[in-house]
Short mmCIF file of C-alpha atoms in Angstrom, two decimals:
data_model
loop_
_atom_site.label_atom_id
_atom_site.label_comp_id
_atom_site.label_asym_id
_atom_site.label_seq_id
_atom_site.Cartn_x
_atom_site.Cartn_y
_atom_site.Cartn_z
CA MET A 1 43.62 -18.34 -155.09
CA MET A 2 44.09 -15.60 -152.48
CA GLN A 3 43.05 -12.98 -155.00
CA LYS A 4 39.87 -14.92 -155.75
CA GLU A 5 39.01 -15.31 -152.06
CA GLN A 6 39.55 -11.59 -151.46
CA SER A 7 37.24 -10.71 -154.32
CA ILE A 8 34.61 -13.03 -152.88
CA SER A 9 34.80 -11.47 -149.44
CA THR A 10 34.49 -7.96 -150.83
CA ILE A 11 31.16 -8.82 -152.39
CA ASN A 12 29.58 -9.13 -148.97
CA PRO A 13 31.69 -7.45 -146.23
CA SER A 14 29.10 -8.19 -143.60
CA ALA A 15 29.22 -11.93 -144.22
CA SER A 16 29.72 -14.06 -141.18
CA PRO A 17 32.98 -16.01 -140.62
CA ALA A 18 31.07 -19.23 -141.22
CA SER A 19 29.82 -18.05 -144.60
CA ARG A 20 33.29 -16.85 -145.62
CA LEU A 21 34.70 -20.25 -144.60
CA SER A 22 32.03 -21.89 -146.74
CA THR A 23 33.03 -19.70 -149.68
CA LYS A 24 36.68 -20.65 -149.28
CA LYS A 25 35.71 -24.32 -149.34
CA THR A 26 33.65 -23.68 -152.45
CA SER A 27 36.59 -22.03 -154.24
CA ARG A 28 38.70 -25.12 -153.62
CA TYR A 29 36.10 -27.20 -155.45
CA LEU A 30 36.31 -25.12 -158.60
CA PRO A 31 37.24 -27.25 -161.64
CA LEU A 32 40.96 -27.57 -162.25
CA SER A 33 40.58 -26.01 -165.68
CA ARG A 34 39.05 -22.85 -164.15
CA ARG A 35 41.75 -22.48 -161.53
CA LEU A 36 44.53 -22.87 -164.08
CA SER A 37 42.81 -20.51 -166.48
CA LYS A 38 42.57 -17.83 -163.80
CA GLN A 39 46.31 -17.95 -163.18
CA HIS A 40 47.50 -17.48 -166.74
CA THR A 41 44.70 -15.50 -168.36
CA GLN A 42 46.23 -12.16 -167.39
CA VAL A 43 49.42 -13.03 -169.28
CA ALA A 44 47.44 -14.05 -172.36
CA LYS A 45 45.36 -10.88 -172.16
CA LYS A 46 48.49 -8.72 -172.02
CA ILE A 47 49.98 -10.49 -175.05
CA HIS A 48 46.71 -9.96 -176.91
CA GLN A 49 46.45 -6.28 -176.00
CA VAL A 50 50.05 -5.47 -176.96
CA GLY A 51 49.48 -7.03 -180.38
CA TYR A 52 53.12 -7.51 -181.41
CA ILE A 53 52.63 -11.27 -181.58
CA TYR A 54 50.06 -10.81 -184.38
CA ALA A 55 52.53 -8.72 -186.39
CA LEU A 56 55.25 -11.36 -185.98
CA HIS A 57 52.77 -14.09 -186.93
CA GLY A 58 51.79 -12.10 -190.01
CA LEU A 59 55.43 -11.88 -191.12
CA LEU A 60 56.05 -15.61 -190.64
CA ASP A 61 52.70 -16.68 -192.04
CA GLY A 62 53.22 -14.63 -195.18
CA GLY A 63 56.67 -16.12 -195.66
CA ILE A 64 55.32 -19.64 -195.25
CA ALA A 65 52.55 -18.94 -197.76
CA ALA A 66 55.09 -17.59 -200.26
CA TYR A 67 57.24 -20.69 -199.78
CA GLY A 68 54.26 -23.03 -200.12
CA SER A 69 53.04 -21.58 -203.40
CA MET A 70 56.57 -21.63 -204.86
CA LYS A 71 57.39 -25.14 -203.71
CA PHE A 72 54.11 -26.55 -205.06
CA PHE A 73 55.04 -25.76 -208.64
CA PHE A 74 58.59 -27.08 -208.25
CA ASP A 75 57.27 -30.30 -206.67
CA VAL A 76 54.77 -30.82 -209.48
CA LEU A 77 57.03 -29.84 -212.37
CA PHE A 78 60.18 -31.63 -211.16
CA ILE A 79 59.09 -34.73 -209.27
CA ASN A 80 62.34 -36.66 -209.75
CA GLN A 81 64.56 -33.90 -208.40
CA SER A 82 64.98 -32.16 -205.08
CA SER A 83 62.80 -29.06 -205.12
CA THR A 84 65.03 -27.38 -202.53
CA THR A 85 68.09 -27.81 -204.73
CA LEU A 86 66.23 -26.57 -207.78
CA ILE A 87 64.93 -23.54 -205.92
CA HIS A 88 68.47 -22.85 -204.67
CA ASP A 89 69.82 -22.88 -208.23
CA TRP A 90 66.90 -20.79 -209.46
CA LEU A 91 67.48 -18.19 -206.76
CA GLN A 92 71.05 -17.78 -208.02
CA THR A 93 69.69 -16.23 -211.22
CA PRO A 94 68.64 -12.56 -211.41
CA GLU A 95 65.16 -13.55 -212.56
CA GLY A 96 64.70 -16.07 -209.77
CA ILE A 97 65.79 -13.83 -206.93
CA SER A 98 63.69 -10.95 -208.31
CA ILE A 99 60.54 -13.07 -208.56
CA ALA A 100 61.12 -14.62 -205.12
CA LEU A 101 61.64 -11.22 -203.48
CA ALA A 102 58.58 -9.75 -205.18
CA GLU A 103 56.46 -12.72 -204.12
CA ALA A 104 57.80 -12.59 -200.57
CA MET A 105 57.14 -8.86 -200.24
CA ALA A 106 53.61 -9.25 -201.59
CA PHE A 107 52.67 -12.19 -199.35
CA VAL A 108 54.39 -10.89 -196.22
CA GLY A 109 53.05 -7.36 -196.61
CA PHE A 110 49.54 -8.58 -197.30
CA SER A 111 49.65 -10.99 -194.36
CA LEU A 112 51.02 -8.34 -192.00
CA ILE A 113 48.27 -5.86 -192.86
CA ALA A 114 45.57 -8.54 -192.58
CA ASN A 115 46.80 -9.80 -189.18
CA MET A 116 46.88 -6.26 -187.79
CA SER A 117 43.47 -5.29 -189.20
CA GLU A 118 39.85 -6.31 -188.78
CA GLU A 119 37.09 -6.85 -191.31
CA ASN A 120 35.20 -3.85 -189.89
CA ALA A 121 38.22 -1.51 -190.10
CA THR A 122 37.54 2.04 -191.25
CA ASN A 123 40.29 1.97 -193.87
CA ALA A 124 39.00 0.33 -197.06
CA PHE A 125 42.34 -1.29 -197.94
CA ARG A 126 42.80 -2.74 -194.46
CA ARG A 127 39.23 -4.03 -194.51
CA ALA A 128 39.78 -5.66 -197.91
CA ALA A 129 43.07 -7.21 -196.77
CA ALA A 130 41.48 -8.66 -193.62
CA SER A 131 38.65 -10.12 -195.69
CA PHE A 132 40.70 -11.45 -198.59
CA TRP A 133 43.81 -12.80 -196.86
CA PRO A 134 42.06 -15.83 -195.26
CA TYR A 135 41.02 -16.95 -198.76
CA CYS A 136 44.57 -16.54 -200.06
CA ARG A 137 46.04 -18.40 -197.10
CA SER A 138 43.47 -21.20 -197.42
CA ALA A 139 44.29 -21.56 -201.12
CA VAL A 140 48.03 -21.93 -200.41
CA SER A 141 47.32 -24.38 -197.58
CA GLU A 142 45.14 -26.40 -199.93
CA LEU A 143 47.92 -26.42 -202.51
CA LYS A 144 50.36 -27.94 -200.02
CA LYS A 145 47.82 -30.58 -199.02
CA THR A 146 47.06 -31.36 -202.66
CA SER A 147 50.76 -31.62 -203.49
CA ARG A 148 51.21 -34.22 -200.77
CA ALA A 149 48.07 -36.10 -201.84
CA VAL A 150 49.07 -36.16 -205.51
CA SER A 151 52.62 -37.24 -204.68
CA ASN A 152 51.35 -40.06 -202.44
CA THR A 153 48.89 -41.18 -205.10
CA VAL A 154 51.55 -41.36 -207.80
CA LYS A 155 53.99 -43.23 -205.53
CA ILE A 156 51.42 -45.80 -204.41
CA ALA A 157 50.18 -46.26 -207.97
CA SER A 158 53.77 -46.89 -209.04
CA PHE A 159 54.02 -49.65 -206.40
CA PHE A 160 51.12 -51.57 -207.90
CA LYS A 161 51.81 -50.83 -211.58
CA GLU A 162 55.53 -51.58 -211.13
CA GLN A 163 56.43 -48.76 -213.47
CA ASN A 164 57.37 -45.12 -213.23
CA LEU A 165 54.29 -42.88 -213.36
CA ASP A 166 56.10 -39.61 -212.78
CA TYR A 167 55.03 -38.42 -216.23
CA ALA A 168 51.47 -38.07 -214.87
CA MET A 169 52.57 -35.80 -212.05
CA ILE A 170 52.48 -32.51 -213.99
CA PRO A 171 48.99 -32.72 -215.55
CA PHE A 172 47.52 -34.51 -212.54
CA GLY A 173 49.12 -32.15 -210.02
CA LEU A 174 48.23 -28.92 -211.82
CA THR A 175 44.65 -30.07 -212.42
CA MET A 176 44.08 -31.17 -208.84
CA GLY A 177 45.76 -28.00 -207.57
CA ALA A 178 43.37 -25.81 -209.56
CA VAL A 179 40.37 -27.85 -208.42
CA SER A 180 41.51 -27.67 -204.79
CA ILE A 181 41.88 -23.88 -204.90
CA VAL A 182 38.43 -23.40 -206.42
CA ASN A 183 36.93 -25.85 -203.94
CA ARG A 184 38.54 -24.21 -200.92
CA VAL A 185 37.65 -20.65 -201.91
CA TRP A 186 34.06 -21.60 -202.72
CA PHE A 187 33.63 -23.60 -199.50
CA ARG A 188 35.02 -20.81 -197.32
CA ARG A 189 32.75 -18.26 -199.00
CA MET A 190 29.78 -20.59 -198.47
CA GLN A 191 30.69 -20.95 -194.78
CA ASN A 192 30.77 -17.17 -194.36
CA GLN A 193 27.36 -16.86 -196.01
CA ARG A 194 25.96 -19.61 -193.81
CA GLN A 195 27.26 -17.87 -190.70
CA LEU A 196 25.45 -14.70 -191.76
CA ILE A 197 22.25 -16.74 -192.17
CA LYS A 198 22.74 -18.28 -188.73
CA ASP A 199 23.28 -14.86 -187.13
CA ARG A 200 20.14 -13.57 -188.81
CA LEU A 201 18.13 -16.58 -187.58
CA GLN A 202 19.29 -16.06 -184.00
CA ALA A 203 18.40 -12.37 -184.15
CA LEU A 204 15.00 -13.22 -185.66
CA LEU A 205 14.28 -15.76 -182.91
CA LYS A 206 15.06 -13.18 -180.22
CA GLU A 207 12.85 -10.63 -181.95
CA ILE A 208 9.91 -13.04 -182.23
CA SER A 209 10.31 -14.25 -178.64
CA ALA A 210 10.20 -10.65 -177.45
CA ILE A 211 6.84 -9.94 -179.12
CA SER A 212 4.33 -8.87 -176.51
CA GLU A 213 0.71 -9.97 -176.40
CA ASN A 214 -0.43 -6.66 -177.85
CA ASP A 215 1.84 -7.13 -180.85
CA SER A 216 0.61 -10.70 -181.29
CA TYR A 217 -2.84 -9.39 -182.14
CA ASP A 218 -1.60 -8.41 -185.61
CA PRO A 219 -1.83 -11.57 -187.78
CA ASP A 220 -0.26 -9.84 -190.79
CA LYS A 221 2.85 -9.00 -188.78
CA LEU A 222 3.20 -12.60 -187.65
CA GLN A 223 2.77 -13.91 -191.19
CA GLY A 224 5.38 -11.44 -192.38
CA TYR A 225 8.00 -13.09 -190.22
CA TYR A 226 7.68 -16.29 -192.25
CA GLN A 227 8.87 -14.37 -195.30
CA GLU A 228 11.91 -13.07 -193.40
CA ILE A 229 13.29 -16.51 -192.50
CA PRO A 230 16.55 -16.96 -194.48
CA SER A 231 17.82 -20.33 -195.66
CA GLN A 232 20.39 -21.97 -197.90
CA SER A 233 19.48 -22.90 -201.44
CA LYS A 234 19.17 -26.58 -202.31
CA ASN A 235 21.90 -26.36 -204.93
CA GLN A 236 24.29 -24.78 -202.44
CA GLN A 237 23.59 -27.57 -199.97
CA LYS A 238 24.29 -30.24 -202.60
CA PHE A 239 27.53 -28.61 -203.73
CA ALA A 240 28.58 -28.29 -200.08
CA TYR A 241 28.37 -32.07 -199.68
CA VAL A 242 30.48 -32.60 -202.81
CA SER A 243 33.01 -30.05 -201.58
CA ALA A 244 33.20 -31.69 -198.15
CA ALA A 245 33.69 -35.14 -199.71
CA TYR A 246 36.51 -33.81 -201.89
CA THR A 247 38.20 -32.21 -198.87
CA GLY A 248 37.94 -35.48 -196.96
CA LEU A 249 39.43 -37.37 -199.91
CA MET A 250 42.44 -35.03 -200.14
CA GLU A 251 43.01 -35.25 -196.38
CA GLY A 252 42.71 -39.02 -196.41
CA VAL A 253 45.29 -39.48 -199.16
CA ALA A 254 47.63 -36.78 -197.84
CA PHE A 255 47.61 -37.61 -194.13
CA TYR A 256 46.50 -41.22 -193.67
CA ILE A 257 47.37 -43.20 -196.80
CA GLY A 258 50.68 -41.43 -197.36
CA ILE A 259 52.34 -43.39 -194.56
CA LEU A 260 52.29 -46.46 -196.84
CA THR A 261 55.00 -44.83 -198.97
CA PHE A 262 57.48 -45.53 -196.16
CA ILE A 263 57.18 -49.33 -196.36
CA SER A 264 57.83 -51.87 -199.09
CA LEU A 265 55.04 -53.55 -201.02
CA THR A 266 56.58 -56.95 -200.23
CA SER A 267 56.58 -56.35 -196.48
CA PRO A 268 54.27 -58.71 -194.52
CA ALA A 269 52.87 -55.69 -192.70
CA PHE A 270 51.85 -53.90 -195.90
CA ILE A 271 48.40 -55.48 -196.34
CA PRO A 272 47.13 -54.97 -192.74
CA LEU A 273 48.60 -51.46 -192.67
CA ALA A 274 47.04 -50.69 -196.05
CA ALA A 275 43.65 -51.89 -194.77
CA CYS A 276 43.92 -49.64 -191.71
CA CYS A 277 45.06 -46.62 -193.72
CA LEU A 278 42.29 -47.14 -196.26
CA THR A 279 39.80 -47.27 -193.40
CA PHE A 280 41.19 -43.99 -192.08
CA ALA A 281 40.77 -42.41 -195.52
CA ILE A 282 37.17 -43.62 -195.87
CA LEU A 283 36.40 -42.33 -192.39
CA SER A 284 37.96 -39.00 -193.36
CA ILE A 285 35.51 -38.67 -196.25
CA ALA A 286 32.54 -39.87 -194.19
CA THR A 287 33.26 -37.56 -191.27
CA ARG A 288 33.71 -34.53 -193.53
CA ILE A 289 30.34 -35.25 -195.15
CA HIS A 290 28.76 -35.71 -191.74
CA GLU A 291 30.36 -32.47 -190.53
CA GLU A 292 28.65 -30.64 -193.39
CA TYR A 293 25.39 -32.44 -192.59
CA GLU A 294 25.64 -31.22 -188.98
CA HIS A 295 26.03 -27.61 -190.11
CA GLN A 296 22.99 -27.89 -192.38
CA ARG A 297 21.01 -29.74 -189.70
CA GLU A 298 21.70 -27.03 -187.14
CA LEU A 299 20.53 -24.38 -189.60
CA GLU A 300 17.30 -26.28 -190.30
CA VAL A 301 16.69 -26.77 -186.57
CA HIS A 302 16.93 -23.00 -186.06
CA ILE A 303 14.38 -22.48 -188.85
CA LEU A 304 11.95 -25.03 -187.38
CA ILE A 305 12.26 -23.48 -183.92
CA ILE A 306 11.45 -20.05 -185.33
CA LYS A 307 8.35 -21.49 -187.02
CA LEU A 308 7.33 -23.15 -183.75
CA ARG A 309 7.72 -19.88 -181.89
CA LEU A 310 5.58 -18.15 -184.50
CA LYS A 311 2.88 -20.80 -184.10
CA GLN A 312 3.00 -20.17 -180.37
CA LYS A 313 2.42 -16.46 -180.98
CA GLU A 314 -0.44 -17.29 -183.35
CA VAL A 315 -2.08 -19.32 -180.58
CA ALA A 316 -1.75 -16.34 -178.26
CA ALA A 317 -3.24 -14.03 -180.88
CA LEU A 318 -6.09 -16.46 -181.57
CA THR A 319 -7.07 -16.87 -177.93
CA ALA A 320 -6.98 -13.11 -177.45
CA THR A 321 -9.28 -12.32 -180.38
CA THR A 322 -11.73 -15.25 -180.29
CA VAL A 323 -12.57 -15.57 -176.62
CA ASP A 324 -16.30 -15.52 -177.26
CA ILE A 325 -16.30 -17.68 -180.40
CA LYS A 326 -15.53 -21.04 -178.85
CA GLU A 327 -16.38 -23.28 -181.81
CA ASN A 328 -14.31 -21.33 -184.32
CA SER A 329 -11.53 -20.95 -181.78
CA THR A 330 -11.41 -24.70 -181.14
CA THR A 331 -11.21 -25.45 -184.88
CA GLN A 332 -8.35 -23.04 -185.43
CA LEU A 333 -6.57 -24.23 -182.30
CA THR A 334 -6.81 -27.80 -183.58
CA HIS A 335 -5.32 -26.72 -186.90
CA LEU A 336 -2.47 -24.89 -185.15
CA TYR A 337 -1.88 -27.88 -182.87
CA ASN A 338 -1.57 -30.17 -185.91
CA GLU A 339 0.97 -27.79 -187.46
CA ILE A 340 2.90 -27.71 -184.18
CA PHE A 341 2.85 -31.50 -184.08
CA ILE A 342 4.25 -31.69 -187.63
CA LEU A 343 7.01 -29.21 -186.79
CA SER A 344 7.88 -31.11 -183.62
CA LYS A 345 8.04 -34.35 -185.62
CA GLU A 346 10.46 -32.71 -188.05
CA LEU A 347 12.58 -31.56 -185.11
CA ASP A 348 12.64 -35.09 -183.73
CA ASP A 349 13.89 -36.32 -187.10
CA LYS A 350 16.70 -33.75 -186.91
CA ALA A 351 17.81 -34.81 -183.42
CA ILE A 352 21.38 -35.98 -182.84
CA THR A 353 21.64 -39.76 -183.21
CA LEU A 354 24.15 -42.28 -181.90
CA PHE A 355 25.55 -42.70 -185.41
CA GLY A 356 25.98 -38.96 -185.81
CA ARG A 357 27.68 -38.55 -182.46
CA THR A 358 30.00 -41.46 -183.30
CA LEU A 359 31.03 -39.86 -186.59
CA LYS A 360 31.65 -36.56 -184.82
CA ALA A 361 33.88 -38.32 -182.29
CA THR A 362 35.67 -40.09 -185.14
CA ARG A 363 36.39 -36.70 -186.74
CA GLN A 364 37.93 -35.54 -183.48
CA GLY A 365 39.93 -38.75 -183.23
CA LEU A 366 41.28 -38.33 -186.75
CA SER A 367 42.37 -34.78 -185.92
CA VAL A 368 44.22 -35.96 -182.82
CA TYR A 369 45.80 -38.80 -184.80
CA ALA A 370 46.95 -36.39 -187.52
CA PHE A 371 48.58 -34.27 -184.81
CA ILE A 372 50.38 -37.24 -183.21
CA ASN A 373 51.27 -38.66 -186.61
CA LYS A 374 52.87 -35.33 -187.51
CA ILE A 375 55.13 -35.60 -184.46
CA ILE A 376 56.01 -39.25 -185.12
CA LEU A 377 56.80 -38.75 -188.79
CA GLY A 378 58.76 -35.63 -187.90
CA ALA A 379 61.23 -37.95 -186.22
CA THR A 380 61.98 -39.60 -189.59
CA ILE A 381 64.56 -36.89 -190.32
CA PHE A 382 66.84 -38.68 -187.86
CA PHE A 383 66.69 -41.98 -189.80
CA SER A 384 68.21 -42.80 -193.16
CA ALA A 385 65.40 -45.36 -193.59
CA VAL A 386 62.09 -45.20 -191.75
CA PRO A 387 61.82 -48.19 -189.34
CA ILE A 388 58.81 -50.40 -189.96
CA ALA A 389 58.14 -50.36 -186.22
CA LEU A 390 57.62 -46.59 -186.38
CA VAL A 391 55.02 -46.97 -189.12
CA ILE A 392 53.22 -49.78 -187.27
CA SER A 393 53.20 -47.82 -184.02
CA SER A 394 51.78 -44.78 -185.81
CA VAL A 395 48.88 -46.78 -187.25
CA GLY A 396 48.36 -48.55 -183.92
CA ILE A 397 48.09 -45.21 -182.13
CA GLY A 398 45.52 -44.09 -184.70
CA ILE A 399 43.38 -47.19 -184.11
CA SER A 400 43.59 -46.72 -180.33
CA ILE A 401 42.55 -43.07 -180.55
CA LEU A 402 39.57 -43.86 -182.80
CA LEU A 403 38.41 -46.65 -180.49
CA PHE A 404 38.70 -44.38 -177.46
CA THR A 405 36.76 -41.49 -179.01
CA THR A 406 34.09 -43.83 -180.39
CA ILE A 407 33.51 -45.59 -177.06
CA LYS A 408 33.38 -42.25 -175.29
CA ALA A 409 30.77 -40.95 -177.77
CA VAL A 410 28.60 -44.06 -177.37
CA MET A 411 28.70 -43.80 -173.58
CA LYS A 412 27.80 -40.11 -173.72
CA GLN A 413 24.87 -40.75 -176.04
CA ILE A 414 23.53 -43.54 -173.82
CA LYS A 415 23.88 -41.33 -170.76
CA GLU A 416 22.06 -38.41 -172.37
CA SER A 417 19.30 -40.59 -173.82
CA GLY A 418 18.48 -41.72 -170.28
CA LYS A 419 17.93 -38.20 -169.06
CA ASN A 420 14.44 -36.80 -168.81
CA LEU A 421 13.58 -33.21 -169.50
CA ASN A 422 13.52 -31.09 -166.36
CA GLY A 423 9.90 -30.56 -165.48
CA GLU A 424 6.87 -32.49 -166.62
CA LEU A 425 3.97 -31.49 -168.76
CA VAL A 426 1.14 -30.29 -166.57
CA LEU A 427 -2.25 -31.18 -168.00
CA VAL A 428 -4.64 -28.29 -167.64
CA ASN A 429 -8.09 -27.52 -168.89
CA ASN A 430 -6.78 -24.42 -170.65
CA ILE A 431 -5.79 -25.88 -174.04
CA PRO A 432 -3.92 -22.77 -175.31
CA ALA A 433 -1.83 -22.75 -172.13
CA MET A 434 -1.05 -26.45 -172.60
CA ILE A 435 -0.03 -25.85 -176.23
CA ASN A 436 2.16 -23.00 -175.09
CA GLN A 437 3.82 -25.31 -172.56
CA ILE A 438 4.34 -28.02 -175.19
CA VAL A 439 6.06 -25.56 -177.53
CA ASP A 440 8.35 -24.32 -174.76
CA ASN A 441 9.34 -27.90 -173.91
CA ILE A 442 10.02 -28.78 -177.54
CA ILE A 443 12.20 -25.70 -178.03
CA GLN A 444 14.05 -26.42 -174.79
CA ILE A 445 14.88 -29.92 -176.03
CA HIS A 446 15.97 -29.08 -179.57
CA LEU A 447 17.44 -25.56 -179.37
CA PRO A 448 21.13 -25.92 -180.34
CA ILE A 449 23.48 -24.92 -177.56
CA GLU A 450 26.13 -22.39 -178.49
CA LYS A 451 29.40 -24.28 -178.69
CA THR A 452 32.23 -22.84 -176.63
CA ARG A 453 35.82 -23.96 -177.00
CA SER A 454 36.79 -26.00 -173.97
CA PHE A 455 39.83 -25.27 -171.82
CA TRP A 456 41.63 -28.45 -172.85
CA ARG A 457 40.78 -28.00 -176.56
CA SER A 458 42.32 -24.52 -176.41
CA TRP A 459 45.53 -25.96 -174.97
CA PHE A 460 45.47 -28.68 -177.64
CA ASP A 461 45.37 -25.93 -180.30
CA VAL A 462 48.34 -24.23 -178.63
CA ALA A 463 50.30 -27.50 -178.70
CA TRP A 464 49.31 -28.08 -182.32
CA ALA A 465 50.56 -24.59 -183.23
CA PHE A 466 53.85 -25.25 -181.42
CA PHE A 467 54.68 -28.48 -183.26
CA SER A 468 53.36 -27.05 -186.50
CA GLY A 469 55.77 -24.14 -186.10
CA LEU A 470 58.71 -26.54 -185.74
CA ASP A 471 57.93 -27.95 -189.17
CA LYS A 472 57.05 -24.63 -190.80
CA GLY A 473 60.19 -22.83 -189.62
CA ARG A 474 62.29 -24.37 -192.35
CA LYS A 475 59.45 -24.00 -194.85
CA ASN A 476 59.77 -20.26 -194.97
CA ILE A 477 60.73 -17.98 -197.81
CA GLY A 478 63.24 -16.30 -195.50
CA HIS A 479 64.96 -19.64 -195.02
CA LEU A 480 65.13 -20.18 -198.77
CA LEU A 481 66.53 -16.72 -199.38
CA MET A 482 69.26 -17.43 -196.82
CA VAL A 483 69.89 -20.82 -198.40
CA SER A 484 70.35 -19.15 -201.76
CA PHE A 485 73.59 -17.59 -200.53
CA ALA A 486 75.08 -20.94 -199.49
CA GLU A 487 77.87 -22.14 -201.74
CA ARG A 488 77.31 -25.71 -202.91
CA SER A 489 80.99 -26.09 -203.69
CA LEU A 490 81.91 -25.62 -200.05
CA HIS A 491 79.89 -28.61 -198.96
CA ASP A 492 78.65 -31.53 -201.02
CA ASP A 493 75.25 -31.46 -199.36
CA TYR A 494 75.00 -27.90 -198.16
CA MET A 495 71.62 -28.50 -196.52
CA GLN A 496 73.37 -30.82 -194.06
CA SER A 497 76.12 -28.34 -193.27
CA PRO A 498 76.26 -27.12 -189.65
CA ILE A 499 75.20 -23.58 -190.51
CA MET A 500 72.15 -24.76 -192.45
CA ILE A 501 71.11 -27.21 -189.72
CA ASN A 502 71.49 -24.53 -187.05
CA LEU A 503 69.53 -22.10 -189.21
CA SER A 504 66.69 -24.61 -189.64
CA ILE A 505 66.56 -25.31 -185.91
CA ALA A 506 66.60 -21.61 -185.04
CA LEU A 507 63.80 -20.77 -187.47
CA GLY A 508 61.81 -23.78 -186.27
CA VAL A 509 62.05 -22.76 -182.62
CA LEU A 510 61.25 -19.13 -183.45
CA SER A 511 58.20 -20.15 -185.49
CA SER A 512 57.02 -22.50 -182.74
CA ILE A 513 57.16 -19.76 -180.11
CA ILE A 514 55.38 -17.19 -182.28
CA PHE A 515 52.70 -19.58 -183.56
CA SER A 516 51.93 -20.99 -180.12
CA LEU A 517 51.89 -17.57 -178.41
CA ARG A 518 49.52 -16.23 -181.06
CA THR A 519 47.15 -19.17 -180.57
CA TYR A 520 47.52 -18.80 -176.80
CA ALA A 521 46.64 -15.10 -176.93
CA MET A 522 43.60 -15.69 -179.14
CA ALA A 523 42.35 -18.62 -177.04
CA PHE A 524 42.76 -17.06 -173.58
CA GLY A 525 43.54 -13.36 -174.05
CA THR A 526 40.12 -12.56 -175.50
CA ASN A 527 38.23 -14.65 -172.91
CA GLU A 528 36.02 -12.51 -170.67
CA ASP A 529 34.41 -15.38 -168.82
CA ASN A 530 36.89 -15.42 -165.94
CA GLU A 531 35.12 -12.57 -164.17
CA SER A 532 31.98 -14.70 -163.88
CA GLU A 533 33.71 -17.34 -161.76
CA VAL A 534 32.92 -15.50 -158.53
CA LYS A 535 29.28 -15.19 -159.51
CA ASN A 536 29.10 -18.91 -160.28
CA LEU A 537 30.45 -19.97 -156.89
CA SER A 538 27.06 -19.83 -155.27
CA SER A 539 25.58 -22.08 -157.95
CA LEU A 540 27.80 -25.07 -157.11
CA PRO A 541 26.02 -28.15 -155.75
CA ALA A 542 25.54 -28.24 -152.02
CA ALA A 543 27.43 -31.54 -151.87
CA THR A 544 30.66 -29.70 -152.59
CA LEU A 545 30.33 -27.39 -149.60
#
């Protein structure tokens, strides 16, 4: 805090003692998140600038991807046997160790280059690696999720059918794995294309807003802007909804319904727990569809705002060229006003509703629940049989989180709906000026605000990376290669031998540190907003002084 106060005083050396005292009081009323961010941001920035953490993350991430792709096929092809044991035996063969090493070198090398490069790198290979690796990593991640979803589906179906359905695992697993890869790659490519469209729309809006009155005199130039407005195709929008629904289905079965495999069908708690888990799965699908709707809605809002801004410029051009032709001017102004009214009505239809905000909050709640559920179920390694109380508490926590996020969203929507727009419409005799004011007010209401990651959300991502690293440490190709040298004859269950347990713990801790530091560096080390804190001190409410 002393450093901040010194920087404030150096801005105005001639400030009076009273004003400096006022500034010190103001600094104490800075939000807690800003004060904490100021203290640790230098460390994060140094980690980011050094860059070693990205290289280490690339090595681990590539190893995890290699492990995930290998384990998927063993899980699908040999459902009744331990995949770890099978991989161990396979790695004892010359063919197995050769394939595993080749796969590990390819994944790790590719990941390392991609993590140390950027998509705009001068080297063509580095640029290709940085662009292609996210697709490869997403495909492997989708395979792991699909493997869990397929396994949970087969187990639960076996409960109800009272027969072994493992024979369906191979065709069902391979088919769903292929569909999941295609879905994930297509959806990520579509997201990148949509981001390019969004960037182009924002640039186009700035360009149109900057048109001077002299430029507005050219009607052909204004009409040409309508042809430059990019948009998504209808087919792409429809497929995006199907893709989002499929993603929600896989997540629902993998993360929320899978907990039912830990309890018996005859347990009294099975039916209420099954109802809750099924609700979670349905909400997962609904929220994913709504998430896609929000992305498309935001894109359409940008397009409507650009059209409104163009109509505003047309009004300016019309009033500048038809000053002396009042009757014709009034007719054209009426036509433009009707078009503006239609566009504003479309914008009102695209406004955020209570239902939409509730679904968005539910999506956030499901993410938090998945994170907590991961920690709770991670404790199952310490039990020979999962206690029913642990399963019930996990579902209970999920219900509590969803209720909390939903209530919070409803309260926020009610609070915002009661707010009035700053400033009121001033009725004037000059109709073009009034239309211009109406357009400005409409744009001010509906223009999407650029979303910035909050301080607490950034720390949540760091915590998520930490606990995720604990689980991924033992799911690494390096771990498997070390396991391959363990002698099964020396220990009946070599995975439970002290050296293997210590190895798993060590790799888990190492992965946790690297994953969390990488997320920490990306969240706070690239943040340049801290320097604006001093400038924002004077804008605090007077009540805080």
